[in-house]
Short mmCIF file of C-alpha atoms in Angstrom, two decimals:
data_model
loop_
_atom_site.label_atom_id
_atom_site.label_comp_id
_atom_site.label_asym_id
_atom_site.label_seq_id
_atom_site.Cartn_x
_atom_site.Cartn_y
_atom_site.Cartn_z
CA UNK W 1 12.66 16.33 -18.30
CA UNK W 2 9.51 14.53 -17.31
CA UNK W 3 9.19 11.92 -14.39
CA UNK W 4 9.06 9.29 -16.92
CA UNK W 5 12.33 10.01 -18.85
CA UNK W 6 14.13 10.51 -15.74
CA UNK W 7 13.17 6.67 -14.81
CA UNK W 8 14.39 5.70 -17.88
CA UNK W 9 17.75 7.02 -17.30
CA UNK W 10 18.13 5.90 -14.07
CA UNK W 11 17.73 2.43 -15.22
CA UNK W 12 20.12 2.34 -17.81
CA UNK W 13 23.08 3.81 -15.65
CA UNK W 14 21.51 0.82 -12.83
CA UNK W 15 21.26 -2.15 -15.47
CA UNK W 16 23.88 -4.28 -16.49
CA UNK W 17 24.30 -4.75 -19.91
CA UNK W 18 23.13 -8.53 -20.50
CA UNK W 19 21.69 -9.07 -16.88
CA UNK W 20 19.34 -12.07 -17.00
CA UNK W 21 15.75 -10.80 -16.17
CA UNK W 22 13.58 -12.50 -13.87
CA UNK W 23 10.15 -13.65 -14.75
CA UNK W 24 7.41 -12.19 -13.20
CA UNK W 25 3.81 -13.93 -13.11
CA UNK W 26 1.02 -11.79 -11.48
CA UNK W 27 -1.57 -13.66 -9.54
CA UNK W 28 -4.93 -12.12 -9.41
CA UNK W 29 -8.74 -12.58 -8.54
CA UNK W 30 -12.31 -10.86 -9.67
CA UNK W 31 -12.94 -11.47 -6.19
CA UNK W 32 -11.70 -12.82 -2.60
CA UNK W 33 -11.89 -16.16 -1.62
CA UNK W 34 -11.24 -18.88 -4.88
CA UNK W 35 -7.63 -19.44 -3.41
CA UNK W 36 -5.36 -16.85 -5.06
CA UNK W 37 -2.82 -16.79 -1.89
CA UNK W 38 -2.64 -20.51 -2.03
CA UNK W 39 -1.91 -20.87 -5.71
CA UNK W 40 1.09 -18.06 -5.94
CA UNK W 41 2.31 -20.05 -2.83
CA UNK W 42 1.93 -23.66 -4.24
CA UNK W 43 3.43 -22.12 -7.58
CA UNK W 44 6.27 -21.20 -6.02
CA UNK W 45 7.10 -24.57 -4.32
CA UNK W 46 6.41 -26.23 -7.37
CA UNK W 47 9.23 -24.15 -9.05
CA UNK W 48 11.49 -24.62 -6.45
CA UNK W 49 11.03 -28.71 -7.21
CA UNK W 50 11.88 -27.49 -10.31
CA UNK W 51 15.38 -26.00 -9.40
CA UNK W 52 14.21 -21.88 -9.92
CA UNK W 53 14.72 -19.37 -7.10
CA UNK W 54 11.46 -17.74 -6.34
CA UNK W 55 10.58 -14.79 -4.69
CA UNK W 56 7.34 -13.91 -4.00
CA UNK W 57 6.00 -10.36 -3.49
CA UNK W 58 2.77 -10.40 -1.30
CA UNK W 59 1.10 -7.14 -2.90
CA UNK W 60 -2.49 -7.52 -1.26
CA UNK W 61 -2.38 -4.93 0.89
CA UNK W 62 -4.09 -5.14 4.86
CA UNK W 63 -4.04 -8.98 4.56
CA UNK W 64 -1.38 -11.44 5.22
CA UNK W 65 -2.37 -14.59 3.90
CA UNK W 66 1.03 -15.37 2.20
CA UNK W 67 3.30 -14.75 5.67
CA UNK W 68 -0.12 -17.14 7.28
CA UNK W 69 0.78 -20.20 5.07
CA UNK W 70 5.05 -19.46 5.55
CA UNK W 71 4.16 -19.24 9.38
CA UNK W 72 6.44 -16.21 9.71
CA UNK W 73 5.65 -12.19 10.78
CA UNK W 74 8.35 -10.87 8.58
CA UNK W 75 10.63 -8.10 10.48
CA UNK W 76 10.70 -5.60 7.46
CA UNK W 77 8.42 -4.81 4.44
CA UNK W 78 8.94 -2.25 0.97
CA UNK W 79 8.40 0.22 3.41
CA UNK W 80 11.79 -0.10 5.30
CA UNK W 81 13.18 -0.49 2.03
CA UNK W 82 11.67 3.04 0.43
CA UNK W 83 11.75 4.94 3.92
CA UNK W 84 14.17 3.26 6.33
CA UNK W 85 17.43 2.93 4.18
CA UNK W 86 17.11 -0.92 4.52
CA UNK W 87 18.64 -2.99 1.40
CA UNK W 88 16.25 -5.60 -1.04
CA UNK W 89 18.13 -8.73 1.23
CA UNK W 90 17.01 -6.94 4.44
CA UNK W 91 13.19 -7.17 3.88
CA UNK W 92 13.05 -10.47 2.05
CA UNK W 93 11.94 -13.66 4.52
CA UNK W 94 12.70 -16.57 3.28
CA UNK W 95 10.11 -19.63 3.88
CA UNK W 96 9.48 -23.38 3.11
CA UNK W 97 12.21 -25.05 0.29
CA UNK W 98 13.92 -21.11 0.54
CA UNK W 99 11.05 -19.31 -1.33
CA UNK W 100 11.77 -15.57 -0.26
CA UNK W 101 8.54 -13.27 0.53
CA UNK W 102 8.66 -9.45 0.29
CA UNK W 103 5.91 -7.72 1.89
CA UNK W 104 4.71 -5.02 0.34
CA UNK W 105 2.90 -3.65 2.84
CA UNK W 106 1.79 0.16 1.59
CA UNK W 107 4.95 1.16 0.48
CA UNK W 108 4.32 0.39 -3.40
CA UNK W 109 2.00 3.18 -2.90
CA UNK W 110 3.68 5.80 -2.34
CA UNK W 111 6.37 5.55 -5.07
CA UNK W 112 5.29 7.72 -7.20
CA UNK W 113 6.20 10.44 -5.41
CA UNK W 114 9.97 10.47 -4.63
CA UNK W 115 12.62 11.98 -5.63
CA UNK W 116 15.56 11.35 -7.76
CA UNK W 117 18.35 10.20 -5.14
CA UNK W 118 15.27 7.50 -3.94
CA UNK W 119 14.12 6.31 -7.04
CA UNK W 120 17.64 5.86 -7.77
CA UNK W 121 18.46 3.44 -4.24
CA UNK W 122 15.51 1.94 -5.35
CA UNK W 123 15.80 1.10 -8.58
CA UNK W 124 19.55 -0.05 -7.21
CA UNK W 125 18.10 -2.69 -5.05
CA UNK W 126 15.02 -3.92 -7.42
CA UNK W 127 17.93 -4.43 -9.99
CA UNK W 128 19.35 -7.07 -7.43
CA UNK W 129 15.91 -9.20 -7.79
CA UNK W 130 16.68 -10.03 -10.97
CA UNK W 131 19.81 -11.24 -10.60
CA UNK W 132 18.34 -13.25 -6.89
CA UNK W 133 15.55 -14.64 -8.73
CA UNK W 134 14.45 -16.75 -11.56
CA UNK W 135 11.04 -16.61 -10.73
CA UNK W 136 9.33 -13.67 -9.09
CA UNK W 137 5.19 -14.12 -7.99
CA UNK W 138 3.20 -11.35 -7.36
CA UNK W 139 0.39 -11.79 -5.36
CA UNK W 140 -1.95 -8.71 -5.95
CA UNK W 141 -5.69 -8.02 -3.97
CA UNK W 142 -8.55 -8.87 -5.50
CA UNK W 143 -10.95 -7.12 -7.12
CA UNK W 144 -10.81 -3.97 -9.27
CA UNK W 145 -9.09 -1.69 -7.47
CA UNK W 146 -7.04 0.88 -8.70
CA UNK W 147 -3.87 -0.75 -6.79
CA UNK W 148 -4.57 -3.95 -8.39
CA UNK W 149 -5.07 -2.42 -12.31
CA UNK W 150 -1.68 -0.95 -11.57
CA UNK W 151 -0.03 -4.17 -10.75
CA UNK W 152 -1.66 -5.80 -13.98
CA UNK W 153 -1.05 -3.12 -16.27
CA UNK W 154 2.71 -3.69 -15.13
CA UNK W 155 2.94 -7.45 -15.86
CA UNK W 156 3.37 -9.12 -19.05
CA UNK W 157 2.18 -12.50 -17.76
CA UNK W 158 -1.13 -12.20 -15.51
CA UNK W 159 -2.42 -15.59 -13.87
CA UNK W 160 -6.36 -15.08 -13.22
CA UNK W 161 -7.42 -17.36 -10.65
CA UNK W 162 -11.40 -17.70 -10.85
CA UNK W 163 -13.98 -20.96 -9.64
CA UNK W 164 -17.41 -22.31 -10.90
CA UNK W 165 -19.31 -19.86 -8.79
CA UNK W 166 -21.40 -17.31 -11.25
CA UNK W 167 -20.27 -14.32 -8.88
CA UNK W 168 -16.50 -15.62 -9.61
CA UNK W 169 -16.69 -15.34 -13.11
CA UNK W 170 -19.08 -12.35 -13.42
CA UNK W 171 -16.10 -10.51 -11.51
CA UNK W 172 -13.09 -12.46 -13.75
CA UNK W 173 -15.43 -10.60 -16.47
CA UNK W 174 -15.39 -7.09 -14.54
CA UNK W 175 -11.66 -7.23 -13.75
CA UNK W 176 -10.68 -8.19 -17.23
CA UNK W 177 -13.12 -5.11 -18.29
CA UNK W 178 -11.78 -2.53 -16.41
CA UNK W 179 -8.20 -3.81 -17.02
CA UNK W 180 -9.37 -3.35 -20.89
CA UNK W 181 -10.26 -0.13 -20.60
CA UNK W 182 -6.51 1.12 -18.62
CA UNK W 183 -4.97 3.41 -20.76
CA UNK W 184 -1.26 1.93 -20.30
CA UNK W 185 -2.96 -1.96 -21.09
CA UNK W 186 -0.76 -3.40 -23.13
CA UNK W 187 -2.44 -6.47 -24.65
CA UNK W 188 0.16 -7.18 -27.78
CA UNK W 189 2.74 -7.63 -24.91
CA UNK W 190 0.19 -9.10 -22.46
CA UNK W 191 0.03 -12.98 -21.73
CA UNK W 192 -3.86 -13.36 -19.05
CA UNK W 193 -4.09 -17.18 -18.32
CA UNK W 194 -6.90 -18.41 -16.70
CA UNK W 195 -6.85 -20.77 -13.92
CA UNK W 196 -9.98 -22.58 -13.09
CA UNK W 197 -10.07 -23.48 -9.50
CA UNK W 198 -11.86 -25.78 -6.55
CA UNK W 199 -13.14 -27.64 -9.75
CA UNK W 200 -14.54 -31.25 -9.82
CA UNK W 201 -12.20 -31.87 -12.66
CA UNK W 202 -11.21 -30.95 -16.23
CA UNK W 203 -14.48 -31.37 -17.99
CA UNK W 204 -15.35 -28.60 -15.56
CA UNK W 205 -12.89 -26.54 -15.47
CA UNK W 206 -13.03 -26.15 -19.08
CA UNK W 207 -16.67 -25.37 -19.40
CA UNK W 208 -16.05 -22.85 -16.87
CA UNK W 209 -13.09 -21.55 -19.20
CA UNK W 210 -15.34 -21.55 -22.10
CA UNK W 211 -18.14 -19.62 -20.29
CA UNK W 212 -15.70 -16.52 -19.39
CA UNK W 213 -13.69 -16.47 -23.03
CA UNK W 214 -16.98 -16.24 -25.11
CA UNK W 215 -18.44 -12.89 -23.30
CA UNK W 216 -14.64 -12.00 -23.32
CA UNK W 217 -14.17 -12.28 -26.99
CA UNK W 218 -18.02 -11.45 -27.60
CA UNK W 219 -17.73 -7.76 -25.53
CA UNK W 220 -13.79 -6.97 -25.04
CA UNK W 221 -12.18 -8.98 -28.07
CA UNK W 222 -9.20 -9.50 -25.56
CA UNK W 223 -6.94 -12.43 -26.04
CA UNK W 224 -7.04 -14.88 -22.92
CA UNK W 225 -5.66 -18.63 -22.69
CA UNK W 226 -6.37 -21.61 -19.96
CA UNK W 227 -3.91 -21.97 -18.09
CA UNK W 228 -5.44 -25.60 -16.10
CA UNK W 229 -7.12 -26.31 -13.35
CA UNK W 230 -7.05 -27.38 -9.70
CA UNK W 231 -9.69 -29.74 -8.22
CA UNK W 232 -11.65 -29.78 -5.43
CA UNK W 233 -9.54 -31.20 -2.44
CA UNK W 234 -9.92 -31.98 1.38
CA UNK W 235 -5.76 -32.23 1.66
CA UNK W 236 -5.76 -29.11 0.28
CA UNK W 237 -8.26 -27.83 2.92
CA UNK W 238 -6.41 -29.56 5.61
CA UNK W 239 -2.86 -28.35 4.70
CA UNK W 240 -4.61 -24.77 4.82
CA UNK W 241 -5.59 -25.19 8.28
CA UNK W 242 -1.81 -26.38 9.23
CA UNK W 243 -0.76 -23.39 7.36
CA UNK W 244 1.09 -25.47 5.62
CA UNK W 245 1.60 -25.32 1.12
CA UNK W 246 -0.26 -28.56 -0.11
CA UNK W 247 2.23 -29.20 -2.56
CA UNK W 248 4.60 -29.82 0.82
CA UNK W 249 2.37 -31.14 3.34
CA UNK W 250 0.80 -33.63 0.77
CA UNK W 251 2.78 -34.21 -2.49
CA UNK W 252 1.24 -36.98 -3.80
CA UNK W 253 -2.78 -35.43 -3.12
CA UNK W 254 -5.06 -34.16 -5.82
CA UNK W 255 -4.11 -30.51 -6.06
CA UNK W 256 -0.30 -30.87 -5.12
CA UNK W 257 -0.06 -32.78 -8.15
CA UNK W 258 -2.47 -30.67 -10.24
CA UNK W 259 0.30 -27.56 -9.04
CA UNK W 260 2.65 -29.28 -10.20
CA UNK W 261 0.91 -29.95 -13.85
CA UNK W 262 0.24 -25.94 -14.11
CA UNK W 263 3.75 -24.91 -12.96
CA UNK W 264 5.58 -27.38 -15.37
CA UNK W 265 3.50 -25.96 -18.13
CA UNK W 266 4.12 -22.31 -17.11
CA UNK W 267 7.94 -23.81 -17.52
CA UNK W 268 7.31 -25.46 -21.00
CA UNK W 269 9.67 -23.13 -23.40
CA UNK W 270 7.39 -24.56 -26.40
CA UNK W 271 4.26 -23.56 -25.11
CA UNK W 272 6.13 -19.99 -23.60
CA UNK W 273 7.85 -18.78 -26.60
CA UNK W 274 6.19 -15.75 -27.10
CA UNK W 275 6.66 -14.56 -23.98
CA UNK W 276 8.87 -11.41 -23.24
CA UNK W 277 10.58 -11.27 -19.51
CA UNK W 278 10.45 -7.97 -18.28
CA UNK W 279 12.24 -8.26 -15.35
CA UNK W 280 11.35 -6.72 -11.54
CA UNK W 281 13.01 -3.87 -12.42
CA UNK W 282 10.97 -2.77 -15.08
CA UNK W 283 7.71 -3.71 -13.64
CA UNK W 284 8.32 -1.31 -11.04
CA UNK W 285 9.36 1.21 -12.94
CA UNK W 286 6.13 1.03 -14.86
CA UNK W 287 4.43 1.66 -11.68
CA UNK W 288 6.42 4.56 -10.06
CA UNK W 289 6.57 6.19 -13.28
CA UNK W 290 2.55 6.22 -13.59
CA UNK W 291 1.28 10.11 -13.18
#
């Protein structure tokens, strides 16, 4: 029996039968810098307003910009969950409005290689996010790392934060290539959004959309959507220096409200209808279950 199969059964004797699956959106960048952290953060407020539980999993590795803006140091990450016997409601911190935050720290990492009686705990406890959350965000690094592919590879729903700058989109463009080219991309069951950000407005924000999805469809004939934008916006600059979610410290500001256009279409079941929930569960499972 390969490692694969074994996952598979280890699943179906954790699963309930019926268990509602959480959604899982996976927020990632060509490169650093065009406000990935804030958006999976502002996201997740702007569900909350919206009456979902959201958890979100802070998967970019040696930086800690999502515990920055909760203005916590959580006590436990995956780590003590894989190697420390702690349970999934021991290393979740909960922040602003009750968003939890899971660090991953570099436990995600070494999954791949345990054996049966862990993957089984595990699996256990990642069951229990999907029955905690409506909403799960997972905030990956940026770039094209192998880490990152993984992460993307593993999510039906990808969010690709990218801004006007020509090295921003030139690296959208690499990331979606390289994602392209993963043997386990699934694009039939794939949903990549793009999210035009620090924009002067739609007009923009659209020609930048348009710029990235004709060399797409031109070079990598891969299907990609807009998602919306977020302008340009000193609150959103000053909340960031209070470490503070815009869409908290200033409600009623440009972006906030912009947030809160992009989350409530995310939530439109019209415009979502083809979407397939995978649930935390299997997400990870796609990842352990990689070599």
């Amino acid at each position: 029996m390969d490692q694969a199969e074994q996952l598979r059964n280890i699943i179906k004797a954790n699963v309930k039968p019926r268990q509602p699956l959480a959604r899982v959106i996976t927020v990632t960048s060509g490169k650093g810098g065009v406000g990935k952290s804030n958006t999976a953060i502002n996201l997740a407020i702007q569900f909350r307003k919206m009456g979902q539980q959201v958890i979100i999993l802070d998967a970019d590795f040696g930086l800690a910009n999502i515990e920055i803006m909760f203005g916590t140091v959580p006590k436990h990450n995956l780590c003590d969950l894989i190697y420390e016997g702690k349970n999934i409601k021991d290393i979740i911190t909960w922040g602003p409005m009750e968003v939890g935050f899971i660090s991953g720290g570099s436990g995600i990492a070494g999954m791949t290689n345990l054996d049966k009686d862990y993957l089984n705990y595990i699996i256990q406890n990642l069951t229990q996010l999907d029955e905690m959350a409506d909403m799960i965000i997972v905030d990956t690094g940026a770039g094209i790392s192998d880490g990152v592919l993984e992460f993307l590879v593993a999510s039906g729903e990808i969010l690709l934060v990218t801004t006007p700058e020509p090295t921003s989109i030139t690296d959208s463009y690499s990331l979606l290539k390289a994602l392209n080219r993963h043997p386990r991309y699934l694009r039939e069951t794939t949903q990549i959004k793009v999210l035009a950000n620090k924009v002067s407005g739609e007009a923009e924000a659209k020609a930048l959309y348009a710029k990235l999805e004709a060399v797409v469809a031109r070079y990598l004939k891969m299907p990609i959507s807009y998602l919306g934008m977020i302008p340009q916006d000193s609150q959103l600059a000053k909340a960031v220096m209070q470490q503070a979610p815009v869409s908290l410290d200033n409600p009623r500001a440009r972006s906030a409200m912009a947030y809160e256009a992009v989350a409530a279409k995310l939530m439109n079941k019209e415009l979502n209808k083809n979407l397939t929930k995978r649930g935390m569960t299997a997400f990870f499972s796609h990842i352990i279950s990689r070599r």
